[in-house]
Short mmCIF file of C-alpha atoms and ligand atoms in Angstrom, two decimals:
data_model
loop_
_atom_site.label_atom_id
_atom_site.label_comp_id
_atom_site.label_asym_id
_atom_site.label_seq_id
_atom_site.Cartn_x
_atom_site.Cartn_y
_atom_site.Cartn_z
CA MET A 1438 116.39 125.50 20.19
CA GLN A 1439 112.94 124.62 21.47
CA ASN A 1440 112.51 122.10 24.24
CA ALA A 1441 110.68 118.93 23.21
CA ILE A 1442 110.62 117.85 26.86
CA LYS A 1443 110.70 120.07 29.93
CA VAL A 1444 110.62 118.70 33.47
CA ARG A 1445 110.81 120.66 36.73
CA GLY A 1446 110.88 119.23 40.25
CA LEU A 1447 109.53 115.80 39.23
CA ARG A 1448 108.79 113.52 42.15
CA LYS A 1449 107.32 110.04 42.42
CA VAL A 1450 106.82 108.01 45.58
CA TYR A 1451 105.66 104.39 45.48
CA GLU A 1452 103.64 103.25 48.45
CA ASP A 1453 104.68 99.73 49.33
CA LYS A 1454 102.72 98.08 52.16
CA LYS A 1455 105.61 95.79 53.10
CA ASN A 1456 108.62 98.10 52.74
CA GLY A 1457 107.01 101.52 53.32
CA ALA A 1458 107.25 104.46 50.93
CA LYS A 1459 109.94 104.39 48.24
CA VAL A 1460 111.00 107.71 46.70
CA ALA A 1461 111.74 106.60 43.12
CA VAL A 1462 112.14 110.09 41.60
CA ASP A 1463 113.31 112.80 43.93
CA GLY A 1464 113.12 116.22 42.29
CA ILE A 1465 114.32 115.86 38.71
CA ASP A 1466 114.80 118.81 36.31
CA LEU A 1467 115.38 118.03 32.62
CA ASN A 1468 115.33 119.78 29.24
CA VAL A 1469 115.49 117.75 26.05
CA GLU A 1470 115.93 119.90 22.96
CA THR A 1471 114.02 119.27 19.77
CA GLY A 1472 116.07 117.01 17.47
CA GLU A 1473 118.55 115.77 20.04
CA ILE A 1474 119.33 112.27 21.25
CA PHE A 1475 119.27 112.39 25.03
CA ALA A 1476 120.31 109.41 27.15
CA ILE A 1477 119.41 108.71 30.77
CA LEU A 1478 122.09 106.59 32.42
CA GLY A 1479 121.87 105.05 35.84
CA PRO A 1480 122.14 101.79 37.77
CA ASN A 1481 119.24 99.39 38.46
CA GLY A 1482 116.50 101.10 40.44
CA ALA A 1483 117.82 104.63 39.80
CA GLY A 1484 114.42 105.88 38.62
CA LYS A 1485 114.93 105.84 34.84
CA THR A 1486 111.85 103.82 33.85
CA THR A 1487 109.63 105.67 36.31
CA THR A 1488 110.72 109.01 34.84
CA VAL A 1489 110.23 107.85 31.26
CA GLU A 1490 106.82 106.31 32.03
CA ILE A 1491 105.65 109.64 33.50
CA LEU A 1492 106.82 111.42 30.33
CA GLU A 1493 104.97 108.83 28.22
CA GLY A 1494 101.76 109.48 30.14
CA TYR A 1495 101.66 105.95 31.57
CA ARG A 1496 102.34 106.81 35.19
CA ASP A 1497 101.10 109.60 37.43
CA ARG A 1498 103.41 111.76 39.53
CA ASP A 1499 103.33 113.19 43.01
CA ALA A 1500 104.84 116.58 42.22
CA GLY A 1501 106.52 118.62 39.52
CA GLU A 1502 105.83 120.14 36.11
CA VAL A 1503 106.11 118.10 32.92
CA SER A 1504 105.74 119.25 29.33
CA VAL A 1505 106.17 116.89 26.34
CA LEU A 1506 105.64 118.56 22.96
CA GLY A 1507 103.83 121.34 24.79
CA PHE A 1508 101.38 119.03 26.60
CA ASP A 1509 101.27 117.79 30.16
CA PRO A 1510 101.11 113.97 29.79
CA GLY A 1511 99.27 113.77 33.12
CA ASP A 1512 96.60 116.25 32.04
CA LEU A 1513 96.01 116.11 28.29
CA LYS A 1514 92.70 117.99 28.48
CA GLY A 1515 91.05 115.81 25.84
CA GLN A 1516 94.03 116.08 23.47
CA ASP A 1517 95.11 112.47 24.06
CA ARG A 1518 94.87 111.38 20.44
CA THR A 1519 96.60 114.45 18.99
CA TRP A 1520 99.41 114.01 21.51
CA ARG A 1521 99.75 110.19 21.21
CA ASN A 1522 99.99 110.58 17.43
CA GLN A 1523 103.29 112.39 17.92
CA ILE A 1524 104.81 109.99 20.44
CA GLY A 1525 106.58 106.70 19.74
CA ILE A 1526 107.31 104.27 22.55
CA VAL A 1527 109.55 101.23 22.84
CA LEU A 1528 109.04 99.70 26.26
CA GLN A 1529 111.56 97.57 28.14
CA SER A 1530 109.74 94.40 27.16
CA THR A 1531 106.76 93.89 24.94
CA SER A 1532 104.59 90.87 24.46
CA ASP A 1533 103.52 90.70 20.84
CA ALA A 1534 100.92 88.33 19.45
CA GLU A 1535 103.12 85.32 18.66
CA ASP A 1536 101.13 84.00 15.71
CA LEU A 1537 100.94 87.19 13.68
CA THR A 1538 103.55 87.88 11.02
CA VAL A 1539 105.86 90.90 11.12
CA ALA A 1540 103.86 92.58 8.31
CA GLU A 1541 100.53 91.93 10.04
CA THR A 1542 101.80 93.31 13.35
CA VAL A 1543 103.20 96.51 11.85
CA SER A 1544 100.05 97.12 9.75
CA HIS A 1545 97.89 96.51 12.80
CA PHE A 1546 99.76 99.13 14.84
CA ALA A 1547 99.77 101.58 11.92
CA HIS A 1548 95.97 101.77 12.24
CA TYR A 1549 96.28 103.42 15.64
CA TYR A 1550 97.78 106.55 14.03
CA SER A 1551 96.22 109.24 11.85
CA ASN A 1552 99.16 109.55 9.51
CA PRO A 1553 101.24 106.37 9.70
CA LYS A 1554 104.37 105.62 7.71
CA ASP A 1555 104.30 102.97 5.00
CA SER A 1556 104.56 99.59 6.79
CA GLU A 1557 106.91 98.11 4.19
CA GLU A 1558 109.28 101.08 4.53
CA VAL A 1559 109.24 100.78 8.31
CA ILE A 1560 110.03 97.06 8.14
CA ALA A 1561 112.91 97.83 5.77
CA ALA A 1562 114.17 100.64 8.06
CA VAL A 1563 114.58 98.22 10.96
CA GLY A 1564 116.22 95.60 8.72
CA LEU A 1565 113.44 93.00 8.84
CA THR A 1566 112.48 92.85 5.15
CA ASP A 1567 113.52 89.22 4.84
CA LYS A 1568 111.33 88.44 7.88
CA THR A 1569 108.24 90.28 6.56
CA ASN A 1570 106.13 87.12 6.45
CA ALA A 1571 107.74 85.32 9.40
CA ARG A 1572 105.63 84.69 12.49
CA ILE A 1573 106.78 86.57 15.58
CA ARG A 1574 107.44 83.41 17.56
CA THR A 1575 110.13 82.45 15.02
CA LEU A 1576 112.13 85.70 15.47
CA SER A 1577 115.34 85.93 17.50
CA GLY A 1578 115.50 88.25 20.53
CA GLY A 1579 117.30 90.94 18.53
CA GLN A 1580 114.82 90.70 15.65
CA ARG A 1581 111.91 91.05 18.10
CA ARG A 1582 113.52 94.16 19.54
CA ARG A 1583 113.80 95.62 16.05
CA LEU A 1584 110.12 94.84 15.54
CA ASP A 1585 109.42 96.74 18.79
CA VAL A 1586 111.24 99.72 17.29
CA ALA A 1587 109.22 99.35 14.06
CA LEU A 1588 106.05 99.60 16.16
CA GLY A 1589 107.47 102.65 17.95
CA ILE A 1590 108.18 104.54 14.71
CA VAL A 1591 105.30 103.44 12.45
CA GLY A 1592 103.22 106.45 13.56
CA GLY A 1593 105.97 108.84 12.39
CA PRO A 1594 106.56 110.22 15.91
CA LYS A 1595 108.16 113.55 16.74
CA ILE A 1596 109.57 112.00 19.92
CA LEU A 1597 110.70 108.41 20.33
CA PHE A 1598 111.11 106.95 23.84
CA LEU A 1599 113.40 103.92 24.02
CA ASP A 1600 113.74 102.07 27.32
CA GLU A 1601 116.92 99.96 27.27
CA PRO A 1602 116.53 99.25 23.57
CA THR A 1603 119.53 97.00 22.93
CA THR A 1604 119.57 94.73 25.98
CA GLY A 1605 120.42 91.25 24.72
CA PHE A 1606 121.74 92.36 21.32
CA ASP A 1607 124.98 90.97 19.92
CA PRO A 1608 127.63 93.63 19.09
CA GLU A 1609 126.80 93.67 15.37
CA ALA A 1610 123.04 94.00 15.97
CA ARG A 1611 123.74 96.82 18.42
CA ARG A 1612 125.72 98.74 15.81
CA THR A 1613 123.02 98.23 13.16
CA PHE A 1614 120.49 99.50 15.67
CA TRP A 1615 122.56 102.59 16.43
CA GLU A 1616 122.65 103.42 12.71
CA LEU A 1617 118.84 103.20 12.64
CA ILE A 1618 118.55 105.58 15.59
CA LYS A 1619 120.99 108.05 13.97
CA THR A 1620 118.93 107.96 10.76
CA LEU A 1621 115.77 108.74 12.72
CA GLN A 1622 117.55 111.72 14.27
CA ILE A 1623 118.62 112.97 10.83
CA GLU A 1624 114.96 112.72 9.78
CA GLY A 1625 114.09 115.06 12.66
CA THR A 1626 112.98 112.72 15.47
CA THR A 1627 113.83 113.69 19.05
CA ILE A 1628 114.98 110.59 20.93
CA LEU A 1629 115.04 109.92 24.66
CA LEU A 1630 116.64 106.64 25.62
CA THR A 1631 117.55 104.90 28.83
CA THR A 1632 120.51 102.57 28.80
CA HIS A 1633 122.95 100.66 30.97
CA TYR A 1634 125.51 100.67 28.18
CA LEU A 1635 128.09 103.43 28.32
CA ASP A 1636 129.26 102.74 24.77
CA GLU A 1637 125.67 103.15 23.58
CA ALA A 1638 125.37 106.54 25.27
CA GLU A 1639 128.73 107.56 23.85
CA ALA A 1640 127.89 106.43 20.31
CA LEU A 1641 124.43 107.97 20.18
CA ALA A 1642 123.71 110.69 22.69
CA ASN A 1643 124.23 114.41 22.21
CA ARG A 1644 123.80 114.72 25.97
CA VAL A 1645 123.46 112.33 28.87
CA ALA A 1646 121.91 112.66 32.31
CA VAL A 1647 123.35 110.40 35.02
CA ILE A 1648 120.75 109.56 37.63
CA ASN A 1649 121.02 107.66 40.88
CA ASN A 1650 118.59 107.28 43.78
CA GLY A 1651 116.01 109.34 41.88
CA ARG A 1652 118.29 112.38 41.50
CA ILE A 1653 120.28 113.78 38.61
CA LEU A 1654 123.99 113.82 39.32
CA GLU A 1655 124.98 115.61 36.11
CA VAL A 1656 123.80 116.47 32.59
CA ALA A 1657 126.59 116.85 30.03
CA THR A 1658 127.84 115.74 26.63
CA PRO A 1659 129.50 112.30 26.79
CA ALA A 1660 132.87 113.98 26.18
CA ASN A 1661 132.46 116.42 29.07
CA LEU A 1662 130.78 114.25 31.69
CA GLY A 1663 132.47 114.31 35.10
CA GLY A 1664 135.09 116.79 33.85
CA ARG A 1665 136.35 114.12 31.48
CA MET A 1666 137.87 116.54 28.96
CA ASN A 1667 139.89 118.21 31.72
CA ALA A 1668 141.03 114.98 33.33
CA LYS A 1669 144.75 114.26 33.12
CA ALA A 1670 145.83 112.15 30.16
CA ARG A 1671 147.59 108.85 30.79
CA VAL A 1672 150.75 108.33 28.76
CA ALA A 1673 152.04 104.75 28.93
CA TRP A 1674 154.95 103.03 27.21
CA MET A 1675 157.43 100.15 27.59
CA ALA A 1676 160.98 100.76 28.83
CA ASN A 1677 163.49 98.01 29.62
CA GLY A 1678 160.70 95.40 29.65
CA ARG A 1679 158.59 97.39 32.15
CA ARG A 1680 155.32 99.24 31.66
CA GLU A 1681 155.77 102.91 32.55
CA GLU A 1682 152.96 105.46 32.91
CA ILE A 1683 152.48 109.09 33.85
CA PHE A 1684 149.38 111.27 34.23
CA THR A 1685 149.75 114.71 32.72
CA ASP A 1686 147.97 117.87 31.55
CA SER A 1687 150.35 118.16 28.60
CA PRO A 1688 150.54 114.76 26.88
CA THR A 1689 151.83 116.21 23.60
CA LYS A 1690 154.88 117.70 25.34
CA GLU A 1691 155.54 114.46 27.26
CA VAL A 1692 155.33 112.36 24.11
CA ALA A 1693 157.70 114.74 22.31
CA LEU A 1694 160.21 114.42 25.19
CA LEU A 1695 159.89 110.64 25.20
CA ALA A 1696 160.39 110.50 21.43
CA LYS A 1697 163.67 112.35 21.90
CA ASN A 1698 164.75 109.93 24.65
CA PHE A 1699 163.97 106.95 22.48
CA ASP A 1700 165.35 108.65 19.43
CA GLY A 1701 162.23 107.81 17.43
CA GLU A 1702 159.40 105.35 17.95
CA ILE A 1703 158.25 104.97 21.58
CA PRO A 1704 157.63 101.26 22.34
CA GLU A 1705 153.92 100.40 22.85
CA LEU A 1706 152.91 104.03 23.33
CA VAL A 1707 149.34 104.62 24.54
CA VAL A 1708 147.84 108.04 25.26
CA SER A 1709 144.36 107.92 26.80
CA ARG A 1710 141.81 109.84 28.86
CA PRO A 1711 139.41 108.20 31.32
CA SER A 1712 136.66 106.29 29.53
CA LEU A 1713 133.02 107.28 29.95
CA GLU A 1714 132.60 104.07 31.93
CA GLU A 1715 135.38 104.98 34.37
CA ILE A 1716 133.91 108.46 34.87
CA TYR A 1717 130.41 107.07 35.33
CA LEU A 1718 131.48 104.43 37.84
CA THR A 1719 133.37 107.07 39.83
CA MET A 1720 130.27 109.30 39.89
CA ILE A 1721 127.96 106.48 41.01
CA GLY A 1722 130.55 105.13 43.48
CA ASP A 1723 131.20 108.56 45.06
CA GLN A 1724 127.48 109.00 45.57
CA GLU A 1725 127.10 105.59 47.18
CA VAL A 1726 129.97 106.32 49.58
CA SER A 1727 128.49 109.71 50.54
CA ALA A 1728 124.88 108.44 50.72
P1 LIG X 1871 116.27 99.40 35.93
O1 LIG X 1871 117.53 99.86 35.32
O2 LIG X 1871 116.48 98.21 36.82
O3 LIG X 1871 115.14 99.23 34.96
P2 LIG X 1871 115.23 102.00 36.78
O4 LIG X 1871 116.30 103.03 36.89
O5 LIG X 1871 114.40 102.02 35.54
O6 LIG X 1871 115.83 100.55 37.02
P3 LIG X 1871 112.73 102.23 38.22
O7 LIG X 1871 112.12 101.04 37.59
O8 LIG X 1871 112.21 103.57 37.82
O9 LIG X 1871 114.32 102.20 38.08
O10 LIG X 1871 112.57 102.06 39.81
C1 LIG X 1871 112.96 103.07 40.74
C2 LIG X 1871 112.69 102.58 42.14
O11 LIG X 1871 111.27 102.48 42.34
C3 LIG X 1871 113.24 101.18 42.45
O12 LIG X 1871 113.67 101.18 43.79
C4 LIG X 1871 112.05 100.26 42.28
O13 LIG X 1871 112.16 99.14 43.13
C5 LIG X 1871 110.89 101.15 42.70
N1 LIG X 1871 109.64 100.83 41.96
C6 LIG X 1871 109.48 100.83 40.61
N2 LIG X 1871 108.21 100.50 40.29
C7 LIG X 1871 107.56 100.29 41.45
C8 LIG X 1871 106.21 99.92 41.80
N3 LIG X 1871 105.28 99.72 40.85
N4 LIG X 1871 105.91 99.76 43.13
C9 LIG X 1871 106.82 99.97 44.09
N5 LIG X 1871 108.11 100.33 43.84
C10 LIG X 1871 108.48 100.48 42.54
#
């Protein structure tokens, strides 16, 4: 597969008069394949937004090579419009014109692109049809975020950048949003998202990169991150009113043995592997201890 995004040795240092220099991105290498959903996970201040803003062409860098759809966003050589036409961006927070309606806002943004999607279809895709003529100031936080996504996709982008797209969503809105993102992937869009939510990365991403202190700790599928698939399984059950548990490489065998002991159903049996959240917190925690 072709790489939609390729990054080598990316580095960004912020000069801060009060606190001195801050290395926000400290030598990042990344490949995002065409058509994949790639998530960048990391705690506050890890360098996620800085990285994404450099890829979007909104921030310069101090070192490294960057290619997004074959162009260097820091040196577009006059190809700005051609390149921007293929990029969709949903920033962490947007301030839309409060008095425009949803339809007016989407149509307005559509004019920036050479070959925009049909505004009505885009509004329907983000589930805002019944708000088509509502003014932006009357929308809820979740509805505004969906409008942000509408503005990100109205140009029919090849790559969509989403910076913490579902912050502040209720669980149902989050799930609806995930379905929208999966549909965009099926239609061929490459998606790079940053998130604090482990369940979001697990539900959406083909691969995740965990970053901390401007460095990548690991890139893997959500199932494999931190050796998750090879971690011991926890088998837990109730016996004589007490919770029992063991950690094992062969849970099937253990459960079969237990079933024999109990002569049938094992009370309150649970077999589990570490969650993505547990693995992630261990990775971040280990780094903080060793830093
Ligand atoms: P969050 O999850 O909180 O959005 P993040 O992973 O996106 O965090 P960045 O916003 O990229 O992190 O910030 C990385 C580091 O760079 C932080 O220490 C931050 O304080 C610092 N930083 C970001 N922007 C600037 C700036 N304009 N000037 C100085 N320092 C900055």
